[in-house]
Tab-separated table of C-alpha atoms in Angstrom:
chain	number	residue	atom	x	y	z
B	204	MET	CA	0.171	-25.281	-2.820
B	205	SER	CA	0.895	-24.047	-6.334
B	206	ASN	CA	1.701	-20.413	-6.980
B	207	ASN	CA	-1.698	-19.641	-8.402
B	208	THR	CA	-4.290	-21.389	-6.267
B	209	PHE	CA	-5.676	-20.564	-2.864
B	210	LYS	CA	-9.096	-21.046	-1.315
B	211	LYS	CA	-10.419	-19.407	1.828
B	212	SER	CA	-10.821	-22.303	4.236
B	213	ILE	CA	-11.651	-20.530	7.501
B	214	ASN	CA	-14.249	-18.017	8.619
B	215	ILE	CA	-12.981	-14.456	8.492
B	216	VAL	CA	-14.398	-11.593	10.547
B	217	SER	CA	-14.437	-8.159	8.904
B	218	GLU	CA	-14.762	-4.982	10.948
B	219	ASN	CA	-14.447	-1.264	10.136
B	220	PHE	CA	-13.254	1.433	12.505
B	221	ASN	CA	-13.317	5.211	12.224
B	222	ILE	CA	-10.676	6.790	14.421
B	223	ALA	CA	-9.674	10.370	15.138
B	224	SER	CA	-6.642	11.726	13.309
B	225	ASP	CA	-4.426	14.420	14.812
B	226	THR	CA	-6.519	17.047	12.983
B	227	PRO	CA	-9.955	18.100	14.301
B	228	GLY	CA	-12.723	17.009	11.936
B	229	ILE	CA	-10.582	14.442	10.090
B	230	GLU	CA	-11.359	10.778	10.776
B	231	LEU	CA	-9.444	7.807	9.422
B	232	SER	CA	-11.078	4.629	8.170
B	233	ILE	CA	-9.457	1.329	9.149
B	234	ARG	CA	-10.545	-2.034	7.756
B	235	ASN	CA	-9.811	-5.089	9.902
B	236	LYS	CA	-9.913	-8.759	8.904
B	237	ARG	CA	-8.992	-11.672	11.123
B	238	PRO	CA	-9.842	-15.349	11.686
B	239	ALA	CA	-13.222	-15.711	13.434
B	240	SER	CA	-11.600	-18.168	15.842
B	241	MET	CA	-8.813	-15.795	16.898
B	242	THR	CA	-8.869	-15.054	20.627
B	243	VAL	CA	-5.200	-14.361	21.350
B	244	PHE	CA	-3.539	-11.338	19.771
B	245	SER	CA	0.215	-10.853	19.472
B	246	ASN	CA	2.800	-8.450	18.061
B	247	GLU	CA	3.951	-11.090	15.578
B	248	LYS	CA	0.484	-11.858	14.203
B	249	THR	CA	-0.740	-8.284	13.744
B	250	ILE	CA	-0.290	-6.236	10.561
B	251	VAL	CA	-1.017	-2.567	9.809
B	252	MET	CA	-1.039	-1.651	6.098
B	253	VAL	CA	-1.177	1.562	4.082
B	254	HIS	CA	-1.985	2.126	0.387
B	255	GLY	CA	-0.246	4.062	-2.396
B	256	ALA	CA	-0.642	7.568	-3.833
B	257	THR	CA	-3.588	6.832	-6.109
B	258	TYR	CA	-5.712	3.895	-4.986
B	259	PRO	CA	-7.077	3.372	-1.448
B	260	VAL	CA	-7.337	0.213	0.639
B	261	GLY	CA	-10.585	-0.970	-0.987
B	262	SER	CA	-9.001	-0.741	-4.425
B	263	LEU	CA	-5.573	-2.174	-3.671
B	264	TYR	CA	-5.779	-4.700	-0.833
B	265	ASP	CA	-9.409	-5.757	-0.542
B	266	VAL	CA	-10.743	-6.429	-4.057
B	267	GLU	CA	-12.108	-9.961	-4.278
B	268	LEU	CA	-10.426	-11.645	-7.237
B	269	ASP	CA	-10.676	-15.405	-7.705
B	270	GLY	CA	-12.717	-15.578	-4.502
B	271	PHE	CA	-10.409	-13.756	-2.071
B	272	THR	CA	-8.536	-10.534	-1.372
B	273	PHE	CA	-5.034	-9.797	-0.054
B	274	LEU	CA	-6.549	-9.064	3.369
B	275	ASP	CA	-8.473	-12.362	3.214
B	276	TYR	CA	-5.271	-14.222	2.390
B	277	LEU	CA	-3.369	-12.793	5.346
B	278	ALA	CA	-6.295	-13.316	7.729
B	279	SER	CA	-6.625	-16.905	6.501
B	280	HIS	CA	-3.016	-17.467	7.551
B	281	GLY	CA	-3.678	-16.389	11.112
B	282	TYR	CA	-3.095	-12.639	10.982
B	283	ASP	CA	-5.096	-9.813	12.542
B	284	VAL	CA	-4.841	-7.350	9.638
B	285	TYR	CA	-5.625	-3.633	9.616
B	286	ALA	CA	-5.522	-1.437	6.506
B	287	VAL	CA	-5.863	2.334	6.903
B	288	ASP	CA	-6.998	4.919	4.380
B	289	VAL	CA	-4.966	8.099	4.740
B	290	ARG	CA	-7.109	11.267	4.845
B	291	GLY	CA	-8.460	12.097	1.384
B	292	TYR	CA	-8.733	8.437	0.376
B	293	GLY	CA	-11.370	5.711	0.583
B	294	GLY	CA	-13.491	5.774	3.712
B	295	SER	CA	-11.448	8.449	5.492
B	296	THR	CA	-12.488	12.091	5.707
B	297	ARG	CA	-11.642	14.172	2.661
B	298	PRO	CA	-10.205	17.580	3.495
B	299	PRO	CA	-12.747	20.305	2.645
B	300	GLU	CA	-10.525	21.534	-0.210
B	301	MET	CA	-11.342	18.291	-2.066
B	302	GLU	CA	-14.940	19.453	-2.497
B	303	GLN	CA	-13.672	22.541	-4.364
B	304	PRO	CA	-12.173	22.728	-7.863
B	305	ALA	CA	-8.647	21.311	-7.725
B	306	ASP	CA	-7.005	24.455	-9.079
B	307	GLN	CA	-8.185	26.545	-6.127
B	308	ASN	CA	-5.820	24.999	-3.566
B	309	PRO	CA	-2.250	23.696	-3.323
B	310	PRO	CA	-1.484	19.946	-3.317
B	311	LEU	CA	-3.080	18.129	-0.396
B	312	VAL	CA	-1.768	15.350	1.876
B	313	ARG	CA	2.003	15.536	1.695
B	314	THR	CA	3.921	12.425	2.704
B	315	GLU	CA	4.512	13.861	6.170
B	316	THR	CA	0.721	13.900	6.660
B	317	GLY	CA	0.501	10.307	5.458
B	318	VAL	CA	3.115	9.288	8.043
B	319	ARG	CA	1.148	11.027	10.794
B	320	ASP	CA	-2.103	9.344	9.755
B	321	PHE	CA	-0.377	5.976	9.608
B	322	GLY	CA	1.041	6.598	13.070
B	323	SER	CA	-2.465	7.302	14.359
B	324	ALA	CA	-3.587	3.946	12.937
B	325	VAL	CA	-0.665	2.049	14.487
B	326	ASP	CA	-1.283	3.645	17.874
B	327	PHE	CA	-4.971	2.714	17.647
B	328	VAL	CA	-4.151	-0.937	16.920
B	329	LEU	CA	-1.542	-1.119	19.703
B	330	LYS	CA	-4.077	0.153	22.208
B	331	HIS	CA	-7.010	-1.832	20.753
B	332	ARG	CA	-5.139	-5.146	21.093
B	333	ASN	CA	-2.899	-4.204	24.041
B	334	LEU	CA	0.285	-4.803	22.020
B	335	THR	CA	3.749	-3.234	21.991
B	336	LYS	CA	4.554	-3.736	18.286
B	337	VAL	CA	2.928	-4.544	14.947
B	338	ASN	CA	4.110	-5.640	11.539
B	339	VAL	CA	3.954	-2.836	8.976
B	340	LEU	CA	3.302	-3.018	5.218
B	341	GLY	CA	3.128	-0.392	2.493
B	342	MET	CA	3.098	-0.298	-1.296
B	343	SER	CA	4.580	2.371	-3.587
B	344	TRP	CA	3.986	5.763	-1.893
B	345	GLY	CA	2.674	3.704	1.025
B	346	GLY	CA	6.140	2.132	1.100
B	347	THR	CA	7.545	5.596	1.770
B	348	VAL	CA	4.923	6.203	4.448
B	349	ALA	CA	5.603	2.837	6.127
B	350	GLY	CA	9.380	3.129	5.710
B	351	ALA	CA	9.542	6.682	7.042
B	352	TYR	CA	7.282	5.746	9.950
B	353	THR	CA	9.472	2.757	10.807
B	354	SER	CA	12.681	4.817	10.600
B	355	LEU	CA	11.257	7.018	13.379
B	356	ASN	CA	9.463	4.276	15.354
B	357	ASN	CA	11.503	1.068	15.231
B	358	ASP	CA	10.357	0.359	18.784
B	359	LYS	CA	6.742	-0.043	17.565
B	360	VAL	CA	7.523	-2.227	14.524
B	361	ASN	CA	8.152	-5.969	14.482
B	362	LYS	CA	8.892	-6.373	10.744
B	363	LEU	CA	8.530	-4.117	7.710
B	364	SER	CA	7.234	-5.337	4.319
B	365	LEU	CA	7.529	-3.026	1.311
B	366	ILE	CA	6.050	-3.626	-2.129
B	367	ALA	CA	7.635	-1.503	-4.874
B	368	PRO	CA	8.553	1.404	-2.565
B	369	GLN	CA	9.559	4.808	-3.915
B	370	TRP	CA	13.205	5.778	-4.052
B	371	LEU	CA	15.523	8.337	-5.656
B	372	SER	CA	15.197	8.551	-9.436
B	373	THR	CA	17.266	10.276	-12.097
B	374	LYS	CA	14.473	9.723	-14.622
B	375	PRO	CA	10.901	11.055	-14.753
B	376	ILE	CA	8.450	9.061	-12.625
B	377	PRO	CA	5.347	8.044	-14.632
B	378	ILE	CA	2.779	9.005	-11.979
B	379	ASP	CA	3.905	12.635	-12.367
B	380	THR	CA	2.561	13.656	-15.764
B	381	GLY	CA	3.942	17.211	-15.466
B	382	GLY	CA	2.249	20.591	-15.425
B	383	PRO	CA	0.760	22.578	-12.559
B	384	LEU	CA	-0.457	20.622	-9.541
B	385	GLY	CA	-3.837	21.348	-8.008
B	386	SER	CA	-4.962	20.025	-4.649
B	387	TYR	CA	-5.988	16.658	-6.136
B	388	ARG	CA	-6.305	14.845	-9.461
B	389	LEU	CA	-9.140	12.919	-11.056
B	390	VAL	CA	-8.247	9.351	-11.965
B	391	PRO	CA	-10.347	7.596	-14.649
B	392	ALA	CA	-10.185	4.054	-13.279
B	393	GLY	CA	-12.003	2.436	-16.200
B	394	THR	CA	-9.540	3.674	-18.830
B	395	THR	CA	-6.313	2.783	-17.043
B	396	LYS	CA	-5.972	-0.729	-18.451
B	397	GLU	CA	-3.882	0.281	-21.462
B	398	ARG	CA	-1.333	2.145	-19.356
B	399	TRP	CA	-1.282	-0.696	-16.821
B	400	LEU	CA	-0.574	-3.323	-19.487
B	401	SER	CA	1.872	-1.125	-21.406
B	402	ALA	CA	4.537	-1.857	-18.800
B	403	ALA	CA	4.642	-5.493	-19.945
B	404	PRO	CA	6.265	-6.661	-23.207
B	405	GLU	CA	3.748	-6.611	-26.040
B	406	GLY	CA	3.535	-10.379	-26.375
B	407	LYS	CA	2.918	-10.836	-22.646
B	408	ARG	CA	0.022	-8.433	-22.078
B	409	ASP	CA	-2.777	-10.882	-22.748
B	410	GLY	CA	-3.453	-12.826	-19.600
B	411	LEU	CA	-1.481	-10.583	-17.242
B	412	ILE	CA	-4.822	-9.571	-15.737
B	413	PRO	CA	-7.073	-12.668	-15.784
B	414	GLU	CA	-10.472	-12.361	-17.418
B	415	GLY	CA	-12.986	-10.335	-15.426
B	416	TRP	CA	-10.466	-9.099	-12.858
B	417	PHE	CA	-10.020	-5.624	-14.318
B	418	GLU	CA	-13.760	-4.994	-14.399
B	419	LYS	CA	-14.090	-6.119	-10.762
B	420	TRP	CA	-11.221	-3.855	-9.810
B	421	VAL	CA	-12.775	-0.849	-11.581
B	422	GLU	CA	-16.082	-1.415	-9.805
B	423	ALA	CA	-14.377	-1.686	-6.417
B	424	THR	CA	-12.173	1.332	-7.110
B	425	LEU	CA	-15.029	3.625	-8.142
B	426	ALA	CA	-16.997	2.549	-5.058
B	427	THR	CA	-14.253	4.070	-2.857
B	428	ASP	CA	-15.175	7.638	-3.853
B	429	PRO	CA	-18.704	8.819	-2.991
B	430	ASN	CA	-18.579	11.517	-5.696
B	431	ASN	CA	-17.917	9.152	-8.589
B	432	LYS	CA	-21.550	8.963	-9.693
B	433	THR	CA	-22.414	12.666	-9.496
B	434	VAL	CA	-19.657	15.267	-9.418
B	435	HIS	CA	-17.021	13.397	-11.457
B	436	PRO	CA	-18.559	10.263	-13.002
B	437	GLU	CA	-16.239	7.265	-13.507
B	438	HIS	CA	-13.350	9.007	-11.703
B	439	ILE	CA	-11.899	8.914	-8.208
B	440	ARG	CA	-10.003	11.723	-6.502
B	441	ALA	CA	-6.400	11.242	-5.446
B	442	THR	CA	-4.430	13.883	-3.556
B	443	ASN	CA	-1.463	15.594	-5.195
B	444	GLY	CA	0.758	15.961	-2.125
B	445	PRO	CA	2.594	12.736	-3.020
B	446	ILE	CA	3.221	14.071	-6.551
B	447	LEU	CA	4.666	17.316	-5.193
B	448	ASP	CA	6.938	15.222	-2.983
B	449	ILE	CA	8.198	13.382	-6.079
B	450	ARG	CA	9.254	16.774	-7.443
B	451	GLU	CA	10.729	18.093	-4.207
B	452	TYR	CA	12.404	14.875	-3.040
B	453	TRP	CA	12.688	11.791	-5.224
B	454	THR	CA	13.635	13.332	-8.586
B	455	VAL	CA	16.050	15.928	-7.167
B	456	GLY	CA	18.244	13.491	-5.260
B	457	LYS	CA	16.706	14.139	-1.858
B	458	ALA	CA	15.498	11.184	0.221
B	459	PHE	CA	12.377	11.828	2.290
B	460	TYR	CA	13.803	9.626	5.061
B	461	GLU	CA	16.900	7.576	5.836
B	462	PRO	CA	16.466	3.840	5.112
B	463	LYS	CA	19.601	3.112	7.164
B	464	ALA	CA	17.649	4.301	10.233
B	465	ILE	CA	15.390	1.232	9.922
B	466	THR	CA	16.656	-1.457	12.301
B	467	VAL	CA	13.910	-4.107	12.038
B	468	PRO	CA	13.828	-6.946	9.454
B	469	VAL	CA	12.761	-5.699	6.009
B	470	LEU	CA	11.190	-7.476	3.042
B	471	LEU	CA	11.242	-5.856	-0.413
B	472	VAL	CA	8.852	-7.303	-3.003
B	473	HIS	CA	9.316	-6.139	-6.591
B	474	ALA	CA	8.058	-7.212	-10.027
B	475	GLU	CA	10.214	-7.280	-13.141
B	476	TRP	CA	8.036	-5.062	-15.361
B	477	ASP	CA	7.533	-2.275	-12.831
B	478	ILE	CA	8.146	1.010	-14.706
B	479	ASP	CA	7.109	3.154	-11.730
B	480	VAL	CA	9.833	1.627	-9.561
B	481	PRO	CA	12.360	0.206	-12.055
B	482	LEU	CA	14.723	-2.605	-11.092
B	483	GLU	CA	17.770	-0.370	-10.644
B	484	LEU	CA	15.819	1.958	-8.355
B	485	ALA	CA	14.643	-0.984	-6.229
B	486	GLN	CA	18.229	-2.243	-6.020
B	487	ASN	CA	19.519	1.140	-4.893
B	488	PHE	CA	16.858	1.244	-2.215
B	489	PHE	CA	17.614	-2.293	-1.038
B	490	THR	CA	21.332	-1.631	-0.664
B	491	SER	CA	20.577	1.496	1.397
B	492	LEU	CA	18.906	-0.593	4.142
B	493	THR	CA	22.189	-1.013	5.968
B	494	GLY	CA	20.730	-0.826	9.481
B	495	ALA	CA	18.114	-3.570	9.092
B	496	ALA	CA	18.341	-6.592	11.393
B	497	TYR	CA	18.173	-8.561	8.141
B	498	ARG	CA	16.708	-7.872	4.732
B	499	ARG	CA	15.332	-9.883	1.861
B	500	TRP	CA	14.403	-9.115	-1.723
B	501	VAL	CA	11.793	-11.167	-3.577
B	502	GLU	CA	11.626	-10.491	-7.320
B	503	ILE	CA	8.470	-11.646	-9.115
B	504	GLY	CA	8.640	-12.424	-12.814
B	505	GLU	CA	5.887	-11.275	-15.153
B	506	GLY	CA	4.411	-8.534	-13.004
B	507	THR	CA	4.049	-4.749	-13.069
B	508	HIS	CA	3.736	-2.107	-10.353
B	509	MET	CA	0.208	-3.487	-9.824
B	510	VAL	CA	1.382	-7.073	-9.251
B	511	LEU	CA	-0.970	-7.395	-6.243
B	512	LEU	CA	-3.884	-7.405	-8.704
B	513	GLU	CA	-2.385	-9.582	-11.451
B	514	LYS	CA	-2.049	-13.277	-12.280
B	515	ASN	CA	1.064	-13.678	-10.104
B	516	ARG	CA	-0.351	-11.850	-7.082
B	517	LEU	CA	-0.246	-14.989	-4.953
B	518	GLN	CA	3.548	-15.044	-5.219
B	519	ALA	CA	3.625	-11.605	-3.593
B	520	PHE	CA	1.121	-12.661	-0.924
B	521	GLN	CA	3.180	-15.781	-0.129
B	522	ALA	CA	6.408	-13.796	0.066
B	523	VAL	CA	4.892	-11.492	2.686
B	524	GLN	CA	3.305	-14.362	4.612
B	525	SER	CA	6.462	-16.483	4.771
B	526	PHE	CA	8.556	-13.470	5.840
B	527	LEU	CA	6.124	-12.679	8.652
B	528	ASP	CA	5.764	-16.329	9.667
B	529	GLU	CA	9.465	-16.669	10.459
B	530	ALA	CA	10.434	-16.509	14.095
B	531	TYR	CA	12.434	-13.393	14.931
B	532	THR	CA	13.836	-12.335	18.273
B	533	PRO	CA	15.283	-8.811	18.323
B	534	ALA	CA	18.843	-8.547	19.624
B	535	GLY	CA	19.049	-8.069	23.350
B	536	GLN	CA	15.795	-9.856	24.135
């Protein structure tokens, strides 16, 4: 198979679950995709995923581009895949403060809350499939959520895959544009293309996002927020807790969790033009994973922080798949 072609060749079942969080009145939305023929479920073939600080599951992992999504790809390769929206995102309950003007409340959904919501999703999947462990995947802020969760729950994690995870930074982080932080921010999905492409060298911007893909992504992204047509047209809401954590942790030399506490195998996927998680930052994170059973770094050329939605996305998908496909027996078993 070449790096840029893939066709869905099996029937995939899609199912949605709404589960209770640890907060009364807050439900979490989980999207599941798996092969229709799958009848046996295992720790090794189950994945639980979490999104980043801005875009939910339906915008990041399940947008159909070139006939398939990231979830489709993993399901097509024999995985039972679950992707959870943290509270405030996608199909999950939005805290009541999100229906008020943003400047009336402090930043919502700190990383600690994201870790708790992710833990609720993992526990649901373990019980739903009668498993003892799952594979875990997160991107960007979701990489912090998945990494922090794993550092506290190695016994529930088979392998950990991280795509452009956050880490300590001595420079400003682009997602934090400065100024006072309200409870959430409004993100104008349709006008983000210029910033997205600006991470790439000028001569390489054409073709980074194949024709028609951006428009499909915008449509899918706007559909994740029920208020986008009425209260704030053409925008989605994203909570500001993760931005406050950038200010209180990542840019002041304070790690939110200890990567060395992760003892399972770890995959780091990174793209060369990522300005949100620059190369040096990714390297510093990778070398801090000293407790991992083993670790691997896959660097993708000609990609930005949003590589999962770009021309070279299949390279990222394949890196995750091949890492998870490998047999692994934890020490002592």
